[in-house]
Amino acid sequence: MTDHDVIVVGGGPGGSTAAGLTAAEGHRVLLLDQETFPRYQIGESLLPATVHGICAMLGLREEIERAGFVRKRGGTFRWGTNPEPWTFTFATSERMAGPTSYAYQVERTRFDSMLLDNAARLGADVRQGHRVLGTIREDGRVRGVRYLDDTGRERLATARFVVDASGHGSRLHQSAGGRREYSPHFRNLALFGYFLGGHRMPEPNSGNILCAAFDHGWFWYIPLSAELTSVGAVVKRESAAKVQGNPEVAYPALIAECPLIKEFLRDARRAADPPYDRLRVRKDYSYDRTVLWCPGLVLVGDAACFLDPVFSSGVHLATYSALLAARSINSALSGLVDEHRCFTEFEARYRREFGLFREFLLSFYETRSDEHAYFRHARRLTRHGGTAGAAFAELVGGVSSVDFSGKLLGEVLAEGAQLQLRGLLGAAAGAEPPMFPGGLVPTPDGRRWQVPDV
């Protein structure tokens, strides 16, 4: 048995973020992942708040800038009643203009390894090939985990806090109590693969994600390099039979039914080298949980919630929830803020961000609207004071400015934009107001909570 301050289960972006931000505070952090990196993962399109905010707070922004990932300035959609593709740019928003008006399309084998290596540099004890079996509970509190090490030997590790960042297949999420609730609206199947030599949109939008609706759902088209493209069909539940059975037959048939994607792939060929040589099927069922934490255990990323990927929110929600969890753990371990109050703040902020994306998706899947209707709905949903286009860009860029009190934050930057500002300026970014009445605010370095000055 070993003793730690924090045990993180899962080494993806959420787990690496939580481990890095708690280890940087000097805590004894153990990170366990059942796989050995680099390993394949889907979810390749990032948002600016991750790149310029959280990765900067981790000290990783410059390394990501040097990695040569495809720069993403926004998104292009063939969606709704407009027969022509339309584009939004992050720079439409004043909050993301200038140095934060882009994100990246990333090969997750490389990106995730960079985050995991960084967590180790920050002081986390990273152990790959270690499979967590379950939690240890004592006196109503999660006290640690049981796991198999890389030799197959069962071991115990104890900690003040356990972070479950092990994804949608989590073995631990039920230990938090409550239940996982699946959305009745987003129950899709995704069939995806990779191509070489696919078409690119004209500059400056060549690095954009392209989302194209068709009768049975929609396609993503993500340029990962000058040659490599991730192409996935997200198919409605009532059309699931099209992807079940023989994916190698279903995939080209679905592409043929979407004229825009078919044209972009006219001169392309399927990738032949691992890990991009395989077709993969994933059940893209969106879900939420009635409980996101309990004493000693907090859920982040897909272990807690999953949302349809049309707005590329997966890595954003994983790293954002991990940041909130790390702040809560660091604050509770310091003894300066009550644990319950810390994790109440975690849950309120996480549910706000997840709920905002979910509510907008409900309207976005109403394909009888055009892009102007989507923009107007984004402005209504976020109570944005500027243009409808800017409201849309901020919503899908992860920097929207709504709170549940019904009151705009005025001129103060919203949470996602504030993350970017803090990532760029550090403590010089200044103090933030509470997001909720009576709530907590981040410390100047962004790693802990504090009670705001009255």
Short mmCIF file of C-alpha atoms in Angstrom, two decimals:
data_model
loop_
_atom_site.label_atom_id
_atom_site.label_comp_id
_atom_site.label_asym_id
_atom_site.label_seq_id
_atom_site.Cartn_x
_atom_site.Cartn_y
_atom_site.Cartn_z
CA MET A 1 0.00 0.00 0.00
CA THR A 2 1.24 3.47 -0.89
CA ASP A 3 0.01 6.82 0.31
CA HIS A 4 -0.49 9.97 -1.79
CA ASP A 5 -2.31 13.27 -1.65
CA VAL A 6 -3.98 12.76 -5.04
CA ILE A 7 -4.54 9.74 -7.28
CA VAL A 8 -5.56 10.46 -10.88
CA VAL A 9 -7.04 7.61 -12.90
CA GLY A 10 -6.53 8.16 -16.63
CA GLY A 11 -3.75 9.93 -18.50
CA GLY A 12 -5.72 11.72 -21.22
CA PRO A 13 -6.04 15.52 -21.37
CA GLY A 14 -8.31 15.67 -18.31
CA GLY A 15 -6.16 13.40 -16.17
CA SER A 16 -2.89 15.03 -17.23
CA THR A 17 -4.32 18.48 -16.50
CA ALA A 18 -5.55 17.50 -13.04
CA ALA A 19 -2.29 15.72 -12.21
CA GLY A 20 -0.11 18.56 -13.48
CA LEU A 21 -1.96 21.34 -11.67
CA THR A 22 -2.01 19.49 -8.35
CA ALA A 23 1.59 18.28 -8.59
CA ALA A 24 2.71 21.84 -9.37
CA GLU A 25 1.40 22.80 -5.92
CA GLY A 26 3.81 20.32 -4.34
CA HIS A 27 1.30 17.55 -3.65
CA ARG A 28 2.18 13.86 -3.95
CA VAL A 29 0.33 12.83 -7.10
CA LEU A 30 0.04 9.33 -8.58
CA LEU A 31 -1.35 9.01 -12.12
CA LEU A 32 -2.39 5.55 -13.33
CA ASP A 33 -3.32 4.66 -16.91
CA GLN A 34 -4.02 1.18 -18.21
CA GLU A 35 -2.55 1.92 -21.63
CA THR A 36 0.98 2.74 -22.76
CA PHE A 37 1.50 6.03 -24.55
CA PRO A 38 1.51 7.05 -27.33
CA ARG A 39 -1.92 5.60 -27.86
CA TYR A 40 -4.72 6.40 -30.31
CA GLN A 41 -7.68 8.56 -29.31
CA ILE A 42 -10.42 10.41 -31.13
CA GLY A 43 -11.39 14.02 -30.39
CA GLU A 44 -8.85 15.87 -32.50
CA SER A 45 -10.27 19.38 -32.77
CA LEU A 46 -9.43 21.85 -29.98
CA LEU A 47 -10.91 25.16 -28.83
CA PRO A 48 -8.97 28.34 -27.98
CA ALA A 49 -9.64 28.16 -24.23
CA THR A 50 -7.68 24.89 -24.02
CA VAL A 51 -4.68 26.10 -26.05
CA HIS A 52 -4.29 29.65 -24.75
CA GLY A 53 -5.72 29.17 -21.29
CA ILE A 54 -5.25 25.79 -19.66
CA CYS A 55 -2.19 24.68 -21.65
CA ALA A 56 -0.56 28.02 -20.87
CA MET A 57 -1.28 27.53 -17.16
CA LEU A 58 0.39 24.13 -17.45
CA GLY A 59 3.47 25.74 -19.01
CA LEU A 60 2.84 23.88 -22.25
CA ARG A 61 1.60 26.53 -24.67
CA GLU A 62 4.97 27.25 -26.32
CA GLU A 63 5.67 23.54 -26.83
CA ILE A 64 2.30 23.12 -28.51
CA GLU A 65 3.00 26.16 -30.69
CA ARG A 66 6.25 24.52 -31.85
CA ALA A 67 4.65 21.13 -32.55
CA GLY A 68 3.44 22.08 -36.01
CA PHE A 69 -0.21 21.17 -35.52
CA VAL A 70 -2.71 22.51 -38.08
CA ARG A 71 -3.98 25.93 -37.03
CA LYS A 72 -7.77 26.18 -36.73
CA ARG A 73 -9.30 29.66 -37.08
CA GLY A 74 -12.92 28.59 -36.76
CA GLY A 75 -15.36 26.19 -38.34
CA THR A 76 -17.13 25.69 -41.66
CA PHE A 77 -20.61 24.16 -41.81
CA ARG A 78 -22.82 22.81 -44.57
CA TRP A 79 -25.77 22.77 -42.25
CA GLY A 80 -29.35 23.97 -42.10
CA THR A 81 -31.36 25.43 -44.95
CA ASN A 82 -28.48 27.28 -46.63
CA PRO A 83 -27.24 25.02 -49.46
CA GLU A 84 -23.81 26.67 -49.42
CA PRO A 85 -21.16 26.14 -46.70
CA TRP A 86 -20.84 28.99 -44.21
CA THR A 87 -17.98 29.83 -41.87
CA PHE A 88 -17.51 31.36 -38.44
CA THR A 89 -14.15 32.56 -37.12
CA PHE A 90 -12.98 32.85 -33.51
CA ALA A 91 -11.69 36.34 -34.36
CA THR A 92 -15.31 37.49 -34.76
CA SER A 93 -15.32 37.76 -30.97
CA GLU A 94 -13.42 40.65 -29.38
CA ARG A 95 -12.73 38.30 -26.46
CA MET A 96 -10.77 35.96 -28.73
CA ALA A 97 -9.31 38.49 -31.17
CA GLY A 98 -5.58 38.91 -31.61
CA PRO A 99 -3.28 36.32 -30.06
CA THR A 100 -6.07 33.96 -28.97
CA SER A 101 -8.15 33.79 -32.14
CA TYR A 102 -7.17 30.25 -33.11
CA ALA A 103 -6.88 26.69 -31.83
CA TYR A 104 -5.39 23.53 -33.35
CA GLN A 105 -6.34 20.27 -35.01
CA VAL A 106 -4.15 17.70 -33.26
CA GLU A 107 -3.09 14.10 -33.64
CA ARG A 108 -4.07 12.85 -30.21
CA THR A 109 -1.21 10.33 -30.13
CA ARG A 110 1.17 13.31 -30.00
CA PHE A 111 -0.93 15.84 -28.10
CA ASP A 112 -1.89 13.50 -25.26
CA SER A 113 1.71 12.33 -24.87
CA MET A 114 2.84 15.95 -24.56
CA LEU A 115 0.34 16.58 -21.75
CA LEU A 116 1.23 13.35 -19.95
CA ASP A 117 4.98 14.03 -20.15
CA ASN A 118 4.32 17.52 -18.85
CA ALA A 119 2.43 16.17 -15.83
CA ALA A 120 5.50 14.08 -15.02
CA ARG A 121 7.76 17.14 -15.37
CA LEU A 122 5.53 18.99 -12.93
CA GLY A 123 6.07 16.23 -10.36
CA ALA A 124 3.36 13.62 -10.89
CA ASP A 125 4.36 9.95 -10.55
CA VAL A 126 3.08 8.67 -13.91
CA ARG A 127 2.64 4.90 -14.23
CA GLN A 128 1.49 3.45 -17.54
CA GLY A 129 0.16 -0.06 -18.05
CA HIS A 130 -1.54 0.06 -14.62
CA ARG A 131 -5.25 -0.86 -14.64
CA VAL A 132 -7.45 0.48 -11.86
CA LEU A 133 -10.01 -2.06 -10.61
CA GLY A 134 -12.06 -0.05 -8.15
CA THR A 135 -12.06 2.35 -5.23
CA ILE A 136 -11.29 1.88 -1.56
CA ARG A 137 -14.02 3.33 0.67
CA GLU A 138 -13.92 3.87 4.41
CA ASP A 139 -16.29 5.77 6.71
CA GLY A 140 -18.29 7.15 3.78
CA ARG A 141 -15.24 8.51 1.97
CA VAL A 142 -13.24 7.26 -1.02
CA ARG A 143 -9.74 6.68 0.36
CA GLY A 144 -7.89 5.28 -2.66
CA VAL A 145 -7.92 2.67 -5.42
CA ARG A 146 -7.15 -0.97 -6.12
CA TYR A 147 -5.13 -1.56 -9.27
CA LEU A 148 -3.06 -4.07 -11.22
CA ASP A 149 0.50 -2.95 -11.87
CA ASP A 150 2.38 -3.60 -15.10
CA THR A 151 3.34 -7.09 -13.87
CA GLY A 152 -0.28 -8.05 -13.14
CA ARG A 153 0.11 -7.80 -9.36
CA GLU A 154 -2.79 -6.29 -7.43
CA ARG A 155 -1.90 -3.29 -5.30
CA LEU A 156 -3.57 -0.66 -3.15
CA ALA A 157 -2.90 3.07 -3.15
CA THR A 158 -4.47 5.55 -0.75
CA ALA A 159 -4.94 9.28 -1.11
CA ARG A 160 -6.86 12.24 0.23
CA PHE A 161 -8.52 12.63 -3.19
CA VAL A 162 -9.12 10.45 -6.25
CA VAL A 163 -9.78 12.01 -9.67
CA ASP A 164 -11.60 9.76 -12.14
CA ALA A 165 -10.49 10.88 -15.60
CA SER A 166 -10.75 7.43 -17.17
CA GLY A 167 -13.29 8.28 -19.86
CA HIS A 168 -16.68 6.97 -20.87
CA GLY A 169 -15.68 3.41 -19.96
CA SER A 170 -14.92 4.40 -16.37
CA ARG A 171 -15.06 1.65 -13.73
CA LEU A 172 -15.16 4.21 -10.93
CA HIS A 173 -17.90 6.70 -11.74
CA GLN A 174 -20.57 4.74 -9.89
CA SER A 175 -18.54 5.12 -6.68
CA ALA A 176 -19.59 8.77 -6.64
CA GLY A 177 -23.23 7.76 -6.23
CA GLY A 178 -26.11 8.85 -8.41
CA ARG A 179 -26.56 7.58 -11.93
CA ARG A 180 -25.58 8.25 -15.52
CA GLU A 181 -28.47 9.72 -17.53
CA TYR A 182 -28.43 9.43 -21.32
CA SER A 183 -29.81 12.22 -23.46
CA PRO A 184 -32.95 11.34 -25.44
CA HIS A 185 -31.80 13.75 -28.17
CA PHE A 186 -28.20 12.74 -28.95
CA ARG A 187 -28.04 8.98 -29.41
CA ASN A 188 -25.83 8.56 -32.43
CA LEU A 189 -23.23 6.17 -33.78
CA ALA A 190 -19.95 7.41 -35.22
CA LEU A 191 -18.05 5.56 -37.97
CA PHE A 192 -14.68 7.14 -38.74
CA GLY A 193 -11.41 6.64 -40.56
CA TYR A 194 -8.53 8.56 -42.17
CA PHE A 195 -7.59 9.67 -45.67
CA LEU A 196 -4.47 10.96 -47.40
CA GLY A 197 -4.67 13.61 -50.11
CA GLY A 198 -8.07 15.07 -49.25
CA HIS A 199 -9.10 18.52 -50.51
CA ARG A 200 -8.49 21.63 -48.39
CA MET A 201 -10.63 24.72 -48.17
CA PRO A 202 -9.14 27.99 -49.46
CA GLU A 203 -7.00 30.08 -47.11
CA PRO A 204 -7.34 31.34 -44.45
CA ASN A 205 -9.83 28.56 -43.62
CA SER A 206 -7.83 25.54 -44.79
CA GLY A 207 -7.35 24.35 -41.20
CA ASN A 208 -10.99 24.67 -40.16
CA ILE A 209 -13.08 21.73 -39.12
CA LEU A 210 -15.78 21.09 -41.74
CA CYS A 211 -19.14 19.74 -40.56
CA ALA A 212 -21.57 18.68 -43.29
CA ALA A 213 -25.11 17.51 -42.62
CA PHE A 214 -26.77 14.85 -44.77
CA ASP A 215 -29.94 12.79 -44.57
CA HIS A 216 -28.67 10.27 -42.02
CA GLY A 217 -26.68 12.64 -39.77
CA TRP A 218 -23.50 14.62 -40.37
CA PHE A 219 -19.81 14.27 -41.24
CA TRP A 220 -16.74 15.76 -39.62
CA TYR A 221 -13.74 16.51 -41.84
CA ILE A 222 -10.64 17.48 -39.82
CA PRO A 223 -7.31 18.30 -41.50
CA LEU A 224 -4.56 16.89 -39.26
CA SER A 225 -1.64 17.72 -41.57
CA ALA A 226 -1.06 18.73 -45.17
CA GLU A 227 -1.92 15.15 -46.18
CA LEU A 228 -3.85 13.45 -43.36
CA THR A 229 -7.59 14.02 -42.75
CA SER A 230 -9.89 12.57 -40.09
CA VAL A 231 -13.31 11.81 -41.61
CA GLY A 232 -16.22 10.59 -39.51
CA ALA A 233 -19.92 9.99 -40.05
CA VAL A 234 -22.16 10.65 -37.04
CA VAL A 235 -25.31 8.71 -37.83
CA LYS A 236 -28.72 9.10 -36.21
CA ARG A 237 -29.99 6.25 -34.08
CA GLU A 238 -32.73 5.38 -36.57
CA SER A 239 -30.05 4.92 -39.25
CA ALA A 240 -27.74 2.84 -37.05
CA ALA A 241 -28.27 -0.24 -39.20
CA LYS A 242 -26.21 1.46 -41.89
CA VAL A 243 -23.02 1.22 -39.81
CA GLN A 244 -23.67 -2.09 -38.10
CA GLY A 245 -22.50 -5.24 -39.76
CA ASN A 246 -19.74 -4.42 -42.22
CA PRO A 247 -18.18 -0.95 -41.64
CA GLU A 248 -15.99 -1.29 -44.76
CA VAL A 249 -19.16 -1.42 -46.86
CA ALA A 250 -21.07 1.20 -44.86
CA TYR A 251 -18.33 3.85 -44.81
CA PRO A 252 -17.99 4.53 -48.56
CA ALA A 253 -21.76 4.27 -48.93
CA LEU A 254 -22.27 7.03 -46.35
CA ILE A 255 -19.62 9.21 -48.00
CA ALA A 256 -21.43 8.79 -51.32
CA GLU A 257 -24.62 10.14 -49.73
CA CYS A 258 -22.94 13.41 -48.64
CA PRO A 259 -22.02 15.35 -51.81
CA LEU A 260 -19.65 17.83 -50.16
CA ILE A 261 -17.56 15.18 -48.38
CA LYS A 262 -17.62 13.00 -51.49
CA GLU A 263 -16.19 15.89 -53.51
CA PHE A 264 -13.49 16.68 -50.91
CA LEU A 265 -12.38 13.02 -51.02
CA ARG A 266 -12.54 12.64 -54.79
CA ASP A 267 -8.75 12.33 -55.19
CA ALA A 268 -8.00 10.91 -51.72
CA ARG A 269 -7.07 7.41 -50.58
CA ARG A 270 -7.49 5.65 -47.26
CA ALA A 271 -4.54 5.86 -44.87
CA ALA A 272 -2.62 2.57 -44.66
CA ASP A 273 -0.27 3.06 -41.69
CA PRO A 274 -1.22 2.47 -38.01
CA PRO A 275 -3.01 3.85 -36.11
CA TYR A 276 -4.89 5.46 -39.00
CA ASP A 277 -5.41 2.34 -41.12
CA ARG A 278 -8.50 1.13 -39.26
CA LEU A 279 -12.15 2.06 -39.40
CA ARG A 280 -13.60 2.57 -35.94
CA VAL A 281 -17.16 2.63 -34.61
CA ARG A 282 -18.09 4.48 -31.45
CA LYS A 283 -21.42 4.83 -29.72
CA ASP A 284 -21.77 8.61 -29.48
CA TYR A 285 -24.51 8.65 -26.84
CA SER A 286 -24.47 11.91 -24.89
CA TYR A 287 -24.93 11.63 -21.12
CA ASP A 288 -24.78 13.51 -17.86
CA ARG A 289 -24.57 12.34 -14.23
CA THR A 290 -26.78 13.25 -11.33
CA VAL A 291 -23.70 13.31 -9.05
CA LEU A 292 -20.23 14.53 -10.09
CA TRP A 293 -18.35 14.12 -6.80
CA CYS A 294 -18.50 12.63 -3.34
CA PRO A 295 -16.11 12.93 -0.39
CA GLY A 296 -12.71 11.88 -1.68
CA LEU A 297 -13.71 11.37 -5.36
CA VAL A 298 -14.34 13.77 -8.26
CA LEU A 299 -15.26 12.93 -11.87
CA VAL A 300 -13.91 14.89 -14.82
CA GLY A 301 -14.20 14.70 -18.60
CA ASP A 302 -16.06 11.78 -20.14
CA ALA A 303 -16.12 9.94 -16.80
CA ALA A 304 -18.65 12.58 -15.78
CA CYS A 305 -20.37 13.79 -18.95
CA PHE A 306 -20.19 13.36 -22.71
CA LEU A 307 -21.63 15.61 -25.38
CA ASP A 308 -22.16 15.21 -29.12
CA PRO A 309 -18.90 16.29 -30.83
CA VAL A 310 -20.24 18.73 -33.44
CA PHE A 311 -18.73 21.76 -31.64
CA SER A 312 -15.42 20.08 -30.71
CA SER A 313 -16.16 20.48 -27.01
CA GLY A 314 -14.67 17.17 -25.80
CA VAL A 315 -11.09 18.20 -24.91
CA HIS A 316 -12.33 21.61 -23.75
CA LEU A 317 -14.79 20.11 -21.27
CA ALA A 318 -12.22 17.53 -20.12
CA THR A 319 -9.45 20.05 -19.41
CA TYR A 320 -11.83 22.67 -18.04
CA SER A 321 -13.43 20.24 -15.58
CA ALA A 322 -9.94 19.03 -14.60
CA LEU A 323 -8.86 22.60 -13.90
CA LEU A 324 -11.92 23.11 -11.69
CA ALA A 325 -11.23 19.83 -9.88
CA ALA A 326 -7.54 20.70 -9.38
CA ARG A 327 -8.48 24.09 -7.93
CA SER A 328 -10.86 22.39 -5.53
CA ILE A 329 -8.34 19.75 -4.45
CA ASN A 330 -5.52 22.26 -4.01
CA SER A 331 -7.76 24.51 -1.94
CA ALA A 332 -9.06 21.69 0.26
CA LEU A 333 -5.55 20.31 0.84
CA SER A 334 -4.33 23.77 1.83
CA GLY A 335 -7.05 23.95 4.48
CA LEU A 336 -7.93 27.49 3.44
CA VAL A 337 -11.36 26.73 1.94
CA ASP A 338 -13.92 24.16 3.07
CA GLU A 339 -13.94 21.01 0.90
CA HIS A 340 -17.68 21.01 0.39
CA ARG A 341 -17.66 24.62 -0.72
CA CYS A 342 -14.79 23.94 -3.14
CA PHE A 343 -16.54 21.07 -4.87
CA THR A 344 -19.88 22.86 -4.92
CA GLU A 345 -18.09 25.53 -6.96
CA PHE A 346 -16.58 22.82 -9.18
CA GLU A 347 -19.94 21.26 -9.92
CA ALA A 348 -21.78 24.54 -10.51
CA ARG A 349 -19.20 25.78 -13.02
CA TYR A 350 -18.88 22.45 -14.79
CA ARG A 351 -22.64 22.01 -15.15
CA ARG A 352 -22.96 25.58 -16.43
CA GLU A 353 -20.43 25.04 -19.22
CA PHE A 354 -21.75 21.60 -20.17
CA GLY A 355 -25.35 22.80 -20.04
CA LEU A 356 -24.65 25.78 -22.28
CA PHE A 357 -23.20 23.60 -25.03
CA ARG A 358 -26.02 21.06 -24.64
CA GLU A 359 -28.82 23.61 -24.88
CA PHE A 360 -27.33 25.18 -27.98
CA LEU A 361 -26.88 21.77 -29.60
CA LEU A 362 -30.58 21.11 -29.19
CA SER A 363 -31.35 24.07 -31.42
CA PHE A 364 -28.44 23.42 -33.78
CA TYR A 365 -29.81 19.99 -34.62
CA GLU A 366 -32.92 21.74 -35.87
CA THR A 367 -31.62 21.70 -39.44
CA ARG A 368 -34.57 23.64 -40.86
CA SER A 369 -32.92 26.83 -39.61
CA ASP A 370 -30.16 28.79 -41.34
CA GLU A 371 -26.88 30.09 -39.89
CA HIS A 372 -28.40 33.46 -38.99
CA ALA A 373 -31.01 31.75 -36.82
CA TYR A 374 -28.22 29.77 -35.08
CA PHE A 375 -26.30 32.99 -34.46
CA ARG A 376 -29.38 34.71 -33.01
CA HIS A 377 -30.10 31.75 -30.76
CA ALA A 378 -26.53 31.85 -29.45
CA ARG A 379 -27.00 35.51 -28.56
CA ARG A 380 -30.27 34.79 -26.75
CA LEU A 381 -28.81 31.79 -24.93
CA THR A 382 -25.67 33.60 -23.74
CA ARG A 383 -27.37 37.00 -23.23
CA HIS A 384 -24.58 38.44 -25.34
CA GLY A 385 -24.54 42.20 -25.78
CA GLY A 386 -22.71 42.23 -29.14
CA THR A 387 -23.40 40.85 -32.57
CA ALA A 388 -25.08 37.50 -33.10
CA GLY A 389 -22.00 36.25 -34.98
CA ALA A 390 -19.74 37.13 -32.06
CA ALA A 391 -22.10 35.35 -29.65
CA PHE A 392 -21.93 32.19 -31.78
CA ALA A 393 -18.11 32.34 -32.01
CA GLU A 394 -17.76 32.75 -28.25
CA LEU A 395 -20.17 29.92 -27.51
CA VAL A 396 -18.44 27.38 -29.73
CA GLY A 397 -15.03 28.75 -28.76
CA GLY A 398 -15.60 27.96 -25.09
CA VAL A 399 -15.65 31.58 -23.91
CA SER A 400 -19.35 32.39 -23.53
CA SER A 401 -20.48 34.90 -20.95
CA VAL A 402 -23.71 33.66 -19.39
CA ASP A 403 -24.29 32.87 -15.75
CA PHE A 404 -27.37 31.30 -14.17
CA SER A 405 -28.28 34.41 -12.21
CA GLY A 406 -29.60 35.94 -15.42
CA LYS A 407 -27.17 38.88 -15.14
CA LEU A 408 -24.44 39.60 -17.67
CA LEU A 409 -20.94 40.03 -16.35
CA GLY A 410 -20.81 43.30 -18.23
CA GLU A 411 -17.36 44.29 -19.41
CA VAL A 412 -15.58 41.61 -17.39
CA LEU A 413 -14.27 38.73 -19.48
CA ALA A 414 -16.17 35.49 -19.10
CA GLU A 415 -14.75 32.26 -17.74
CA GLY A 416 -13.24 30.79 -20.90
CA ALA A 417 -11.82 34.10 -22.08
CA GLN A 418 -10.51 34.77 -18.58
CA LEU A 419 -8.68 31.43 -18.74
CA GLN A 420 -6.98 32.61 -21.91
CA LEU A 421 -6.10 35.95 -20.35
CA ARG A 422 -4.73 34.30 -17.23
CA GLY A 423 -2.76 31.84 -19.35
CA LEU A 424 -1.14 34.72 -21.20
CA LEU A 425 -0.66 37.18 -18.33
CA GLY A 426 -0.65 35.06 -15.15
CA ALA A 427 -1.33 37.01 -11.97
CA ALA A 428 -1.25 40.25 -13.98
CA ALA A 429 -4.66 39.24 -15.39
CA GLY A 430 -6.14 40.59 -12.16
CA ALA A 431 -9.02 39.49 -9.99
CA GLU A 432 -12.21 37.87 -11.29
CA PRO A 433 -15.72 38.32 -9.95
CA PRO A 434 -17.57 35.27 -8.64
CA MET A 435 -19.55 33.41 -11.29
CA PHE A 436 -22.43 32.78 -8.88
CA PRO A 437 -23.76 34.77 -5.92
CA GLY A 438 -21.76 33.78 -2.85
CA GLY A 439 -19.35 31.74 -4.98
CA LEU A 440 -15.58 31.42 -4.98
CA VAL A 441 -13.01 32.97 -7.32
CA PRO A 442 -9.62 31.72 -8.54
CA THR A 443 -6.40 32.82 -6.91
CA PRO A 444 -4.12 35.01 -9.07
CA ASP A 445 -2.18 31.97 -10.35
CA GLY A 446 -5.45 30.17 -11.20
CA ARG A 447 -4.62 26.99 -9.24
CA ARG A 448 -6.84 27.39 -6.17
CA TRP A 449 -10.11 28.93 -5.00
CA GLN A 450 -10.43 31.81 -2.61
CA VAL A 451 -13.27 33.72 -1.01
CA PRO A 452 -13.70 36.99 -2.91
CA ASP A 453 -13.13 40.31 -1.20
CA VAL A 454 -16.42 41.90 -0.28
#
